[in-house]
XYZ file of C-alpha atoms in Angstrom:
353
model
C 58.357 50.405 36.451
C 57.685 46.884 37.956
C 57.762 43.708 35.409
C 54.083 42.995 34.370
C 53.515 39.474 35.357
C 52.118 36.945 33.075
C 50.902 34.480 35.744
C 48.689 35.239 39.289
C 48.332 32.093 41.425
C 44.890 30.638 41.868
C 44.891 31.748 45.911
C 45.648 35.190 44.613
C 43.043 35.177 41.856
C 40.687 33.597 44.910
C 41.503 36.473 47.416
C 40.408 39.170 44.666
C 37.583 37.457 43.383
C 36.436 37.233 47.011
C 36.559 41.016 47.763
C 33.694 41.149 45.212
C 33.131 41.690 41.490
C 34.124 45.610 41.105
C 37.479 44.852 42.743
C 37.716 41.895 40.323
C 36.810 43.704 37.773
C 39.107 46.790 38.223
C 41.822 44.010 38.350
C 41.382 42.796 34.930
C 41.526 45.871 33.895
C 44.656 47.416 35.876
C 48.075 47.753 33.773
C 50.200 45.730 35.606
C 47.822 43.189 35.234
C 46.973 43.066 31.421
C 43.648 41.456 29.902
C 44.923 39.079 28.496
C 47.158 37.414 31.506
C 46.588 33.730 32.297
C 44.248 33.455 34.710
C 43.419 29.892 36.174
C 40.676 29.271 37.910
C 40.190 25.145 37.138
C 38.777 23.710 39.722
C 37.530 26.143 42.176
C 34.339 26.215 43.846
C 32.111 29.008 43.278
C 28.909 27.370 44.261
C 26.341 29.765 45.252
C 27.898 33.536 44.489
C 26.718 36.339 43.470
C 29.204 37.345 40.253
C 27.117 39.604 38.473
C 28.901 41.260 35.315
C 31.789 39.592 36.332
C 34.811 39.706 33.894
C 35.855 36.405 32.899
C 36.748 36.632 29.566
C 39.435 33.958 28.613
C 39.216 32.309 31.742
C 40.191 28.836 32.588
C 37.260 27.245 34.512
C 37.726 23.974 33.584
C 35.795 21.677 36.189
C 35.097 24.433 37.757
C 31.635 24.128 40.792
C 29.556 26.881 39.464
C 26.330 25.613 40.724
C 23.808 28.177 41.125
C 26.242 31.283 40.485
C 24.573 34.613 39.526
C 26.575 34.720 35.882
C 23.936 37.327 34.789
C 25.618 39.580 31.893
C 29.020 38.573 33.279
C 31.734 38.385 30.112
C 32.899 34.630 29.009
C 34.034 35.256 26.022
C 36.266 32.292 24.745
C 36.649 31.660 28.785
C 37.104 27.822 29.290
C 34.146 25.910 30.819
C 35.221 22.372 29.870
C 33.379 20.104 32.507
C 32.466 22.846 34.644
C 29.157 22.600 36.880
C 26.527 25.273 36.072
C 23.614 23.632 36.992
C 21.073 26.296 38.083
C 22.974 28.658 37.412
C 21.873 32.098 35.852
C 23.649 33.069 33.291
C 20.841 35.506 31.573
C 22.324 38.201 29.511
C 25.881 37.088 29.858
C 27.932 36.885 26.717
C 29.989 33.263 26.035
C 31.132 33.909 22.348
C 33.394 31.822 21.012
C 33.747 29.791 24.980
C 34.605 26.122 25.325
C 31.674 24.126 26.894
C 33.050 21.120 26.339
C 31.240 18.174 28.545
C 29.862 21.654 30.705
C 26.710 20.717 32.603
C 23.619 23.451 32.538
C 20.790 21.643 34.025
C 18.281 24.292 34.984
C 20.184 26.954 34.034
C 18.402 30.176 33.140
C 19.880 30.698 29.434
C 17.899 33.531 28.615
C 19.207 36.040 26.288
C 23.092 34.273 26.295
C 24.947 35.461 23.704
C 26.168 31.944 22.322
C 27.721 33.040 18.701
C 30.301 31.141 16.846
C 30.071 28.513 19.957
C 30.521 25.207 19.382
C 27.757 23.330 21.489
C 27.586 20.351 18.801
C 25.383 17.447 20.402
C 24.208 19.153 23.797
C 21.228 18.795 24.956
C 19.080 21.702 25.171
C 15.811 19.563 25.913
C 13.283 21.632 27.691
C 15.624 24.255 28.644
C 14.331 28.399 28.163
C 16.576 29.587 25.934
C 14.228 33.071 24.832
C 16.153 35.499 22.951
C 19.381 33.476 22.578
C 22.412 34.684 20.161
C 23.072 31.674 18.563
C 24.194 33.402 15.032
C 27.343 31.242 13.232
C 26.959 28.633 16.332
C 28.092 24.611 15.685
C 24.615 22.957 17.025
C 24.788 20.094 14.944
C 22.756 16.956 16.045
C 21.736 19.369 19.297
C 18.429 18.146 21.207
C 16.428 20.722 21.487
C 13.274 18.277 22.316
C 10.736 21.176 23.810
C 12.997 23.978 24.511
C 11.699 27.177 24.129
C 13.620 29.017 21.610
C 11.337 32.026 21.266
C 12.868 35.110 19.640
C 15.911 33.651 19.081
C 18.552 34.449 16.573
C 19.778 31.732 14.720
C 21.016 33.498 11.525
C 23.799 31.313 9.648
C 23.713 28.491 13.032
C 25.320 24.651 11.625
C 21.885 22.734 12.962
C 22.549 19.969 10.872
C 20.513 17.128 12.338
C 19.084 19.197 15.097
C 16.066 17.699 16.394
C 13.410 20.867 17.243
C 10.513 18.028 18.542
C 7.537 20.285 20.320
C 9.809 22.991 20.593
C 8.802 26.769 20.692
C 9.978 28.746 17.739
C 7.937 31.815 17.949
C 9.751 34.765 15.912
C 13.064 32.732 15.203
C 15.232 33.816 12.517
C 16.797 31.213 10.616
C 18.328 32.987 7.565
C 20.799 31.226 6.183
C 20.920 28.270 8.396
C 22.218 25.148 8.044
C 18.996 22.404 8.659
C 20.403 19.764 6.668
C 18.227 16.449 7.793
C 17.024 18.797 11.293
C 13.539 17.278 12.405
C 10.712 19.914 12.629
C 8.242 18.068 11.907
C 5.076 19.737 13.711
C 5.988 23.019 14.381
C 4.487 26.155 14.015
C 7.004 27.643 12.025
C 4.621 30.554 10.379
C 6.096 34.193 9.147
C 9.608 32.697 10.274
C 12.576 33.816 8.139
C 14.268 30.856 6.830
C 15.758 32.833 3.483
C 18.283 31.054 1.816
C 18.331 28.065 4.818
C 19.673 24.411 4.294
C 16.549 22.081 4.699
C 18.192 19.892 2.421
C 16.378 16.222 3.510
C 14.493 17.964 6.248
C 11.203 16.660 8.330
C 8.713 19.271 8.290
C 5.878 16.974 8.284
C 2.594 18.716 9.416
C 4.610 21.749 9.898
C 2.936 24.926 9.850
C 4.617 27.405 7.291
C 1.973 29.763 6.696
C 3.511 33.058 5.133
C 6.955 31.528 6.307
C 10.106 33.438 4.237
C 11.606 30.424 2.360
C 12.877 32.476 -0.268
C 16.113 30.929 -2.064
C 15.617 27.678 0.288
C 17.049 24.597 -0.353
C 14.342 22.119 0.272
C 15.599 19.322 -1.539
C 14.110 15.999 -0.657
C 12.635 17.673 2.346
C 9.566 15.928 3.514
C 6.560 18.550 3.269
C 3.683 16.019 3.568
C 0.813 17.355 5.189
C 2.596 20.657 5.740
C 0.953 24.280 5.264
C 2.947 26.334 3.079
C 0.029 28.942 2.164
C 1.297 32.818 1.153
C 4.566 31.279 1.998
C 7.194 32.630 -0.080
C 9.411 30.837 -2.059
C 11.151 32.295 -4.513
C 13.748 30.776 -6.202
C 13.587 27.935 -3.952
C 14.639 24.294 -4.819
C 12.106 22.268 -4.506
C 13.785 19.206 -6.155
C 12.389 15.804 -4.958
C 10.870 17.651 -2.262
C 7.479 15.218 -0.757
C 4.544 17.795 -1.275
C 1.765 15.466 -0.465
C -1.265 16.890 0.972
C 0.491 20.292 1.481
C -1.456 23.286 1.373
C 0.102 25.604 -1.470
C -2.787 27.898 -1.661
C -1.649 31.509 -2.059
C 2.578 30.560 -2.221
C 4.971 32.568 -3.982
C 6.693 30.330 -6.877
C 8.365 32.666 -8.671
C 11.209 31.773 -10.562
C 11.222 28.196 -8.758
C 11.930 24.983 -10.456
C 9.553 22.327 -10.408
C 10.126 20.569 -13.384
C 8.965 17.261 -13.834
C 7.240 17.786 -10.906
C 3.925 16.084 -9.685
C 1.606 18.730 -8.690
C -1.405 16.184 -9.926
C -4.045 17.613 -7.630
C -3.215 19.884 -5.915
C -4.777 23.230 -4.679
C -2.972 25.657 -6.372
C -5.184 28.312 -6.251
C -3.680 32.260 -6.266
C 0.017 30.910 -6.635
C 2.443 32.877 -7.873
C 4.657 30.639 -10.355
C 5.573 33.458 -12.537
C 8.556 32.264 -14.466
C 8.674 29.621 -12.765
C 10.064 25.931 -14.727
C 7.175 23.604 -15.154
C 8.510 22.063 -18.067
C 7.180 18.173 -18.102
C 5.618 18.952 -14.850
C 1.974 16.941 -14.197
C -0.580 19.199 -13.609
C -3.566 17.153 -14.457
C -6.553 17.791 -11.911
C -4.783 21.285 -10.248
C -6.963 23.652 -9.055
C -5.035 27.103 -10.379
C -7.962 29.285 -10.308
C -6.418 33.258 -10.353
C -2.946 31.327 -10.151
C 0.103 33.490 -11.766
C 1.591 31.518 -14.941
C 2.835 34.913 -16.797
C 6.172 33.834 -18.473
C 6.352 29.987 -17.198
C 7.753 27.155 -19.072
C 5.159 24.930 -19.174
C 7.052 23.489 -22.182
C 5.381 19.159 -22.447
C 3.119 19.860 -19.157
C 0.178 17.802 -18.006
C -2.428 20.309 -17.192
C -5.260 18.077 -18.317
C -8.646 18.598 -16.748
C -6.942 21.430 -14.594
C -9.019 24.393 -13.649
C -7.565 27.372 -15.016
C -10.295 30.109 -14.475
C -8.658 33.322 -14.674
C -5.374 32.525 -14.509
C -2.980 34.414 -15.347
C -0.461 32.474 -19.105
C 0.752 35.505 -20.532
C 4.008 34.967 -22.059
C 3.983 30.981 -20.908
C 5.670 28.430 -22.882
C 3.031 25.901 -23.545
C 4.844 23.981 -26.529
C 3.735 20.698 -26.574
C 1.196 21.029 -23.175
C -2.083 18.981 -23.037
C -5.020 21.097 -21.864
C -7.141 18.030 -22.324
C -10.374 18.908 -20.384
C -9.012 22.018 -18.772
C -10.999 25.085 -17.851
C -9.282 27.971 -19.615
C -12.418 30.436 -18.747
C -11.213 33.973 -18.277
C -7.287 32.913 -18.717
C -4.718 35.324 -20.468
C -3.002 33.610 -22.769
C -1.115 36.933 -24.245
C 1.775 36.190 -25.893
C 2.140 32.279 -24.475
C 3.373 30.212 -27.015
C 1.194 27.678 -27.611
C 2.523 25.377 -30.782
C 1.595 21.819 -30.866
C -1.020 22.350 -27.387
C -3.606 19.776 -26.958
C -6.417 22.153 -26.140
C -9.370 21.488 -24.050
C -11.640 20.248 -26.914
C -8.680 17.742 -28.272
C -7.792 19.900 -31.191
C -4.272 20.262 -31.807
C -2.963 24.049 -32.290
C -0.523 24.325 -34.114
């Protein structure tokens, strides 16, 4: 049996490559030329072909002139693309897991549906580039631009975006669960129904951001700025809303449960039809809320300001109201079942003890 090589030189590699993709293809494949052989093709200048489902997984194309290639589904996984030219190229479909794009240039590339997982593509810029249906699932996008890309349908499950800035971008049925936002700016955009589960928005700007019925269940939202934001029939259980800005956010309708807002200053607010069952309210200011219908059924509400809040029909059963003031507060229609209420200040000023 002849020795298997381990190295082809770059005018053989050329020769095959030229006699089209299915001879190229049946190369890589071939015994006596294993997968996994060196193959270096730094340097070379591809401009212009047609390499359709082309196999170039583990690759060197380092520098390479790829400019306007026809990449579509071809196989890149963990090939290397350091510096190499793909400027309007298209590379729809075409799977570059785990590849080095190092300093690689994609100017008016067609991105669409690129597999991109467990890349790292840390501080590219993505700005108004098409990028619909995009794996980028477990990718290193930290401090990426993605200033008016469109992102739409995109898989972002578990993706390092810390300090990503989203600007005017499209995010139309992303999934974000579990992603790291940390400090990302996405401030303005229509983010509603999204699933951002259990995402890092730790110090986030989602200013004015539309969130309506967003999944923000077991979120970190710590000192995330929510001014001005709609969060209404958003969900967000067991999120941490610690420090969080909520000013003139629209909370109508949210899902609280289990949440901890204590010492919180909900002074104000709409808070009508929330859900803050068993949620901690405990030295939380409530003074002024509107929580008509809203769900309080096991809260601690243990020291809370709730004076002059309109509690019409809501829903105490089981609350922890030690020590509350319900100075001036509607309690009209509200089931207070088996709250706790010793030492309340209730809405007449008498003292229940």
């Amino acid at each position: 049996m002849p020795e298997k090589p381990n190295f082809v030189s770059q005018s053989e590699l050329l020769s095959i490559l030229a006699q089209g993709v299915a001879i190229w293809n049946e190369f890589r494949t071939r015994s006596v030329y294993p997968e996994r052989i060196y193959l270096n093709l730094s340097k070379v200048n591809l401009s212009g072909a047609n390499l359709t489902r082309v196999n170039f997984r583990e690759v060197n194309l380092s520098w390479a002139d790829l400019r306007g290639v026809d990449l579509s589904q071809a196989k890149l996984y963990k090939a290397n693309l350091t510096h190499a030219n793909l400027s309007n190229a298209n590379l729809s479909g075409a799977n570059l897991n785990g590849a080095i794009l190092t300093g690689v240039v994609l100017q008016g590339a067609n991105l669409n549906g690129v597999n991109f997982s467990r890349t790292d593509l840390s501080e590219f810029d993505f700005s108004e580039t098409q990028l619909q249906k995009v794996n980028f699932c477990k990718a290193n996008l930290s401090r990426v631009n993605f200033r008016k890309a469109n992102l739409s349908k995109s898989h972002l499950i578990k993706a390092n975006l810390k300090q990503a800035d989203f600007s005017e971008a499209d995010l139309t049925g992303v999934n974000l669960k579990g992603s790291n936002l940390d400090r990302a700016n996405l401030s303005g955009l229509n983010l509603s129904q999204l699933n951002l589960s259990r995402a890092d928005l730790h110090g986030a700007n989602l200013t004015n951001t539309n969130l309506t019925a967003a999944n923000l269940s077991g979120a970190n939202l710590y000192r995330a700025k929510l001014n001005g934001s709609k969060l209404s029939k958003a969900n967000l259980i067991q999120a941490n809303l610690l420090d969080a800005d909520l000013t003139g956010t629209d909370l109508t309708g949210v899902n609280l449960k289990n949440s901890d807002l204590s010492e919180y200053n909900l002074s104000g607010f709409n808070l009508s039809g929330i859900n803050l069952s068993g949620a901690n309210l405990r030295n939380a200011n409530l003074s002024e809320a509107n929580l008509i219908g809203a769900d309080l059924s096991g809260a601690n509400l243990w020291n809370a300001n709730l004076r002059n809040a309109n509690l019409l029909g809501a829903d105490l059963s089981r609350s922890d109201l030690r020590y509350a003031n319900l100075l001036g507060a509607n309690i009209f229609g509200a089931d207070l079942t088996a709250a706790i209420l010793r030492r309340v200040t209730m809405p007449n000023g008498t003292l229940y003890d």
